[in-house]
Amino acid sequence: MGHRCDNVYTINISKYDGRDRCFSSMHDQSWLWHRRLGHANMDLISQLNKDELVRGLPKINFQKDKVYEACQMGKKIKNSFKNINFISTTRPLELLHMDLFGLSRTPSLGEKSYAYVIVDDFSRYTWVLFLSQKNEAFYEFSKFCNKAQNEKGFTITCIRSDHGREFENIDFEDYCNEHGINHNFSAPRTPQQNEVVERKNRTLQEMAKTMLNENNLPKYF
């Protein structure tokens, strides 16, 4: 065994006097050619090797599932968001996460092609409202607010959504100002900030795909 000093491994041979010694150095040729060819992926190098398009490229096995650590770091565009293991709200309807997905390729029996998903941050209770057009989002939200507040006995304090035009418009702004609701927006191209409802959306979309693949109409629309 040797110890690395800067970019060199050093070893004290004197302490091995009087013993049989065998020293070897091992290096993965696939990574060497990966760097020489400008960090090309292994699939491309395998194809170059197969078609003999690069002079001097040895006939070695380039494993397709190998990932170079430097390439991973170089292609990483943002740090991962840490998971939050606690609920920041103290009561129902204090914060509502909202999102909308569609257009569904196959409309429902009620001719609905969009799903408007609302998730309560405290209880994670989820409401799904189905729309024919995106511009129906505000009308459905205003009806939902009156109904939910009367049923639960709490007032809505804050809502969170992305910057979609169905949420960021004058109707939503006037309604929130009139009823004292704080409307938060997630940063552009950062769905992680609205991940609570984004996960619900993905689940609903997978359910819809499964039902359509089984030749069943999405009756929950």
CSV table of C-alpha atoms in Angstrom, one decimal:
chain,number,residue,atom,x,y,z
A,1,MET,CA,0.0,0.0,0.0
A,2,GLY,CA,1.1,3.5,-0.8
A,3,HIS,CA,0.1,7.0,0.4
A,4,ARG,CA,-0.8,9.7,-2.1
A,5,CYS,CA,1.2,12.9,-1.9
A,6,ASP,CA,-0.1,15.5,-4.4
A,7,ASN,CA,-0.5,13.4,-7.5
A,8,VAL,CA,2.0,10.7,-6.7
A,9,TYR,CA,1.8,7.5,-4.6
A,10,THR,CA,4.9,6.9,-2.5
A,11,ILE,CA,6.0,3.8,-0.7
A,12,ASN,CA,8.8,3.0,1.7
A,13,ILE,CA,10.6,0.0,0.1
A,14,SER,CA,13.3,-0.3,2.8
A,15,LYS,CA,10.9,-1.8,5.3
A,16,TYR,CA,10.2,-4.7,3.0
A,17,ASP,CA,14.0,-5.7,2.8
A,18,GLY,CA,14.4,-9.5,3.1
A,19,ARG,CA,11.0,-10.2,1.6
A,20,ASP,CA,9.7,-11.1,-1.8
A,21,ARG,CA,8.2,-8.0,-3.4
A,22,CYS,CA,5.9,-7.5,-6.4
A,23,PHE,CA,4.8,-4.0,-7.3
A,24,SER,CA,2.1,-3.3,-9.9
A,25,SER,CA,0.2,-0.3,-11.2
A,26,MET,CA,-3.3,-0.6,-12.5
A,27,HIS,CA,-5.2,1.9,-14.6
A,28,ASP,CA,-8.5,1.7,-16.3
A,29,GLN,CA,-7.9,2.4,-20.0
A,30,SER,CA,-11.6,3.1,-20.6
A,31,TRP,CA,-11.4,6.2,-18.4
A,32,LEU,CA,-8.2,7.3,-20.0
A,33,TRP,CA,-9.8,7.3,-23.5
A,34,HIS,CA,-12.9,8.9,-22.0
A,35,ARG,CA,-10.8,11.9,-21.0
A,36,ARG,CA,-8.8,11.9,-24.2
A,37,LEU,CA,-11.9,12.1,-26.3
A,38,GLY,CA,-13.3,15.1,-24.5
A,39,HIS,CA,-15.4,13.1,-21.9
A,40,ALA,CA,-17.5,11.4,-24.6
A,41,ASN,CA,-20.0,8.9,-23.2
A,42,MET,CA,-19.2,5.3,-23.3
A,43,ASP,CA,-21.9,4.5,-25.9
A,44,LEU,CA,-20.2,6.8,-28.3
A,45,ILE,CA,-16.7,5.5,-27.6
A,46,SER,CA,-18.0,1.9,-28.1
A,47,GLN,CA,-19.4,2.9,-31.5
A,48,LEU,CA,-16.1,4.6,-32.5
A,49,ASN,CA,-14.2,1.5,-31.4
A,50,LYS,CA,-16.6,-0.8,-33.3
A,51,ASP,CA,-16.4,1.2,-36.6
A,52,GLU,CA,-12.6,1.8,-36.2
A,53,LEU,CA,-13.0,5.6,-36.6
A,54,VAL,CA,-10.2,6.6,-34.2
A,55,ARG,CA,-6.6,5.6,-34.9
A,56,GLY,CA,-4.9,4.0,-31.9
A,57,LEU,CA,-8.1,3.4,-30.0
A,58,PRO,CA,-7.5,0.0,-28.3
A,59,LYS,CA,-9.9,-2.9,-28.5
A,60,ILE,CA,-11.1,-2.8,-24.9
A,61,ASN,CA,-14.5,-3.1,-23.3
A,62,PHE,CA,-16.2,0.2,-22.7
A,63,GLN,CA,-19.0,-0.5,-20.2
A,64,LYS,CA,-22.1,1.6,-20.9
A,65,ASP,CA,-23.3,1.9,-17.3
A,66,LYS,CA,-20.1,3.5,-16.0
A,67,VAL,CA,-20.4,7.2,-14.9
A,68,TYR,CA,-17.4,9.5,-14.5
A,69,GLU,CA,-17.6,11.5,-11.3
A,70,ALA,CA,-16.3,14.7,-12.9
A,71,CYS,CA,-18.9,14.5,-15.7
A,72,GLN,CA,-21.6,14.2,-13.1
A,73,MET,CA,-20.5,17.3,-11.2
A,74,GLY,CA,-19.9,19.2,-14.5
A,75,LYS,CA,-23.4,18.5,-15.8
A,76,LYS,CA,-25.1,19.3,-12.5
A,77,ILE,CA,-26.9,22.6,-12.9
A,78,LYS,CA,-28.2,23.1,-9.3
A,79,ASN,CA,-27.9,21.7,-5.8
A,80,SER,CA,-30.4,19.2,-4.6
A,81,PHE,CA,-33.1,20.5,-2.3
A,82,LYS,CA,-33.0,19.1,1.2
A,83,ASN,CA,-36.1,17.2,2.4
A,84,ILE,CA,-38.1,18.9,5.1
A,85,ASN,CA,-39.3,16.5,7.7
A,86,PHE,CA,-41.7,18.8,9.5
A,87,ILE,CA,-44.9,20.6,8.8
A,88,SER,CA,-44.5,24.4,8.9
A,89,THR,CA,-48.2,25.2,9.3
A,90,THR,CA,-50.3,24.9,12.5
A,91,ARG,CA,-53.8,24.5,11.2
A,92,PRO,CA,-55.8,23.5,8.1
A,93,LEU,CA,-56.2,26.0,5.2
A,94,GLU,CA,-53.3,28.1,6.5
A,95,LEU,CA,-51.4,27.3,3.3
A,96,LEU,CA,-52.7,25.8,0.1
A,97,HIS,CA,-50.5,24.5,-2.7
A,98,MET,CA,-52.0,24.7,-6.2
A,99,ASP,CA,-51.2,23.5,-9.6
A,100,LEU,CA,-52.9,22.6,-12.9
A,101,PHE,CA,-52.1,20.0,-15.4
A,102,GLY,CA,-53.4,19.2,-18.9
A,103,LEU,CA,-54.3,19.2,-21.8
A,104,SER,CA,-55.2,15.5,-21.5
A,105,ARG,CA,-55.2,13.7,-24.9
A,106,THR,CA,-58.4,12.0,-24.0
A,107,PRO,CA,-61.2,14.1,-22.4
A,108,SER,CA,-63.3,12.6,-19.7
A,109,LEU,CA,-67.0,11.6,-19.9
A,110,GLY,CA,-67.8,15.1,-18.8
A,111,GLU,CA,-65.6,16.6,-21.5
A,112,LYS,CA,-63.0,17.8,-19.0
A,113,SER,CA,-59.3,18.0,-20.2
A,114,TYR,CA,-57.6,19.8,-17.3
A,115,ALA,CA,-57.1,18.9,-13.6
A,116,TYR,CA,-56.8,21.7,-10.9
A,117,VAL,CA,-55.1,20.2,-7.8
A,118,ILE,CA,-55.2,21.9,-4.4
A,119,VAL,CA,-53.3,20.4,-1.4
A,120,ASP,CA,-53.6,21.6,2.2
A,121,ASP,CA,-50.1,21.9,3.7
A,122,PHE,CA,-51.1,21.0,7.2
A,123,SER,CA,-53.2,17.8,6.6
A,124,ARG,CA,-52.1,17.0,3.0
A,125,TYR,CA,-55.8,16.7,2.2
A,126,THR,CA,-56.2,17.0,-1.6
A,127,TRP,CA,-59.0,18.4,-3.7
A,128,VAL,CA,-59.1,17.8,-7.5
A,129,LEU,CA,-61.2,20.1,-9.6
A,130,PHE,CA,-61.7,19.2,-13.3
A,131,LEU,CA,-61.9,21.9,-15.9
A,132,SER,CA,-62.7,22.2,-19.6
A,133,GLN,CA,-60.5,25.2,-20.1
A,134,LYS,CA,-57.6,26.7,-18.2
A,135,ASN,CA,-59.4,30.0,-17.8
A,136,GLU,CA,-61.9,28.4,-15.5
A,137,ALA,CA,-59.3,28.1,-12.8
A,138,PHE,CA,-60.2,31.4,-11.0
A,139,TYR,CA,-64.0,30.7,-11.1
A,140,GLU,CA,-63.4,27.2,-9.6
A,141,PHE,CA,-61.0,28.6,-7.0
A,142,SER,CA,-63.5,31.3,-5.8
A,143,LYS,CA,-66.2,28.7,-5.4
A,144,PHE,CA,-63.8,26.4,-3.6
A,145,CYS,CA,-62.7,29.1,-1.1
A,146,ASN,CA,-66.2,29.7,0.1
A,147,LYS,CA,-67.1,26.0,0.4
A,148,ALA,CA,-63.8,24.9,2.1
A,149,GLN,CA,-63.8,27.8,4.6
A,150,ASN,CA,-67.5,27.1,5.6
A,151,GLU,CA,-66.9,23.3,5.9
A,152,LYS,CA,-63.6,23.5,7.9
A,153,GLY,CA,-64.3,26.6,10.0
A,154,PHE,CA,-60.9,28.1,9.1
A,155,THR,CA,-59.9,31.0,6.8
A,156,ILE,CA,-57.4,30.6,4.0
A,157,THR,CA,-54.3,32.6,4.9
A,158,CYS,CA,-51.9,31.9,2.0
A,159,ILE,CA,-51.8,30.1,-1.4
A,160,ARG,CA,-48.8,29.0,-3.3
A,161,SER,CA,-48.6,28.3,-7.1
A,162,ASP,CA,-46.3,28.7,-10.1
A,163,HIS,CA,-46.3,31.6,-12.5
A,164,GLY,CA,-48.8,30.1,-14.9
A,165,ARG,CA,-51.2,32.6,-16.5
A,166,GLU,CA,-54.1,30.7,-15.0
A,167,PHE,CA,-52.9,31.8,-11.5
A,168,GLU,CA,-50.9,35.0,-12.1
A,169,ASN,CA,-53.7,37.3,-13.4
A,170,ILE,CA,-55.8,40.3,-12.3
A,171,ASP,CA,-58.7,38.2,-11.2
A,172,PHE,CA,-56.6,36.2,-8.7
A,173,GLU,CA,-54.8,39.4,-7.6
A,174,ASP,CA,-58.0,41.3,-6.9
A,175,TYR,CA,-59.7,38.3,-5.1
A,176,CYS,CA,-56.6,37.8,-2.8
A,177,ASN,CA,-56.4,41.5,-2.0
A,178,GLU,CA,-60.1,41.6,-1.2
A,179,HIS,CA,-60.1,38.6,1.1
A,180,GLY,CA,-56.7,39.1,2.7
A,181,ILE,CA,-55.1,36.1,1.1
A,182,ASN,CA,-51.3,36.1,0.5
A,183,HIS,CA,-50.4,34.7,-2.9
A,184,ASN,CA,-46.9,33.2,-3.1
A,185,PHE,CA,-45.2,32.2,-6.3
A,186,SER,CA,-42.5,29.6,-6.8
A,187,ALA,CA,-39.3,30.8,-8.6
A,188,PRO,CA,-39.4,30.3,-12.4
A,189,ARG,CA,-38.1,26.9,-13.5
A,190,THR,CA,-38.0,25.7,-9.9
A,191,PRO,CA,-40.8,23.2,-9.4
A,192,GLN,CA,-39.1,22.0,-6.2
A,193,GLN,CA,-40.5,25.0,-4.3
A,194,ASN,CA,-44.0,23.7,-5.1
A,195,GLU,CA,-43.1,20.1,-4.7
A,196,VAL,CA,-46.0,19.2,-2.4
A,197,VAL,CA,-48.6,19.6,-5.2
A,198,GLU,CA,-46.2,18.6,-8.0
A,199,ARG,CA,-46.0,15.1,-6.5
A,200,LYS,CA,-49.8,14.9,-6.4
A,201,ASN,CA,-49.9,16.0,-10.1
A,202,ARG,CA,-47.4,13.3,-11.1
A,203,THR,CA,-49.5,10.6,-9.3
A,204,LEU,CA,-52.7,11.7,-11.0
A,205,GLN,CA,-51.1,11.7,-14.4
A,206,GLU,CA,-49.7,8.2,-13.9
A,207,MET,CA,-53.2,7.1,-12.8
A,208,ALA,CA,-54.7,8.6,-16.0
A,209,LYS,CA,-52.1,6.9,-18.2
A,210,THR,CA,-52.7,3.6,-16.5
A,211,MET,CA,-56.4,3.8,-17.0
A,212,LEU,CA,-56.1,4.9,-20.6
A,213,ASN,CA,-53.6,2.0,-21.3
A,214,GLU,CA,-56.2,-0.4,-20.0
A,215,ASN,CA,-58.8,1.1,-22.4
A,216,ASN,CA,-60.8,2.5,-19.5
A,217,LEU,CA,-62.0,6.1,-19.5
A,218,PRO,CA,-60.8,8.2,-16.5
A,219,LYS,CA,-64.0,8.2,-14.6
A,220,TYR,CA,-62.6,10.3,-11.8
A,221,PHE,CA,-62.6,13.3,-14.2
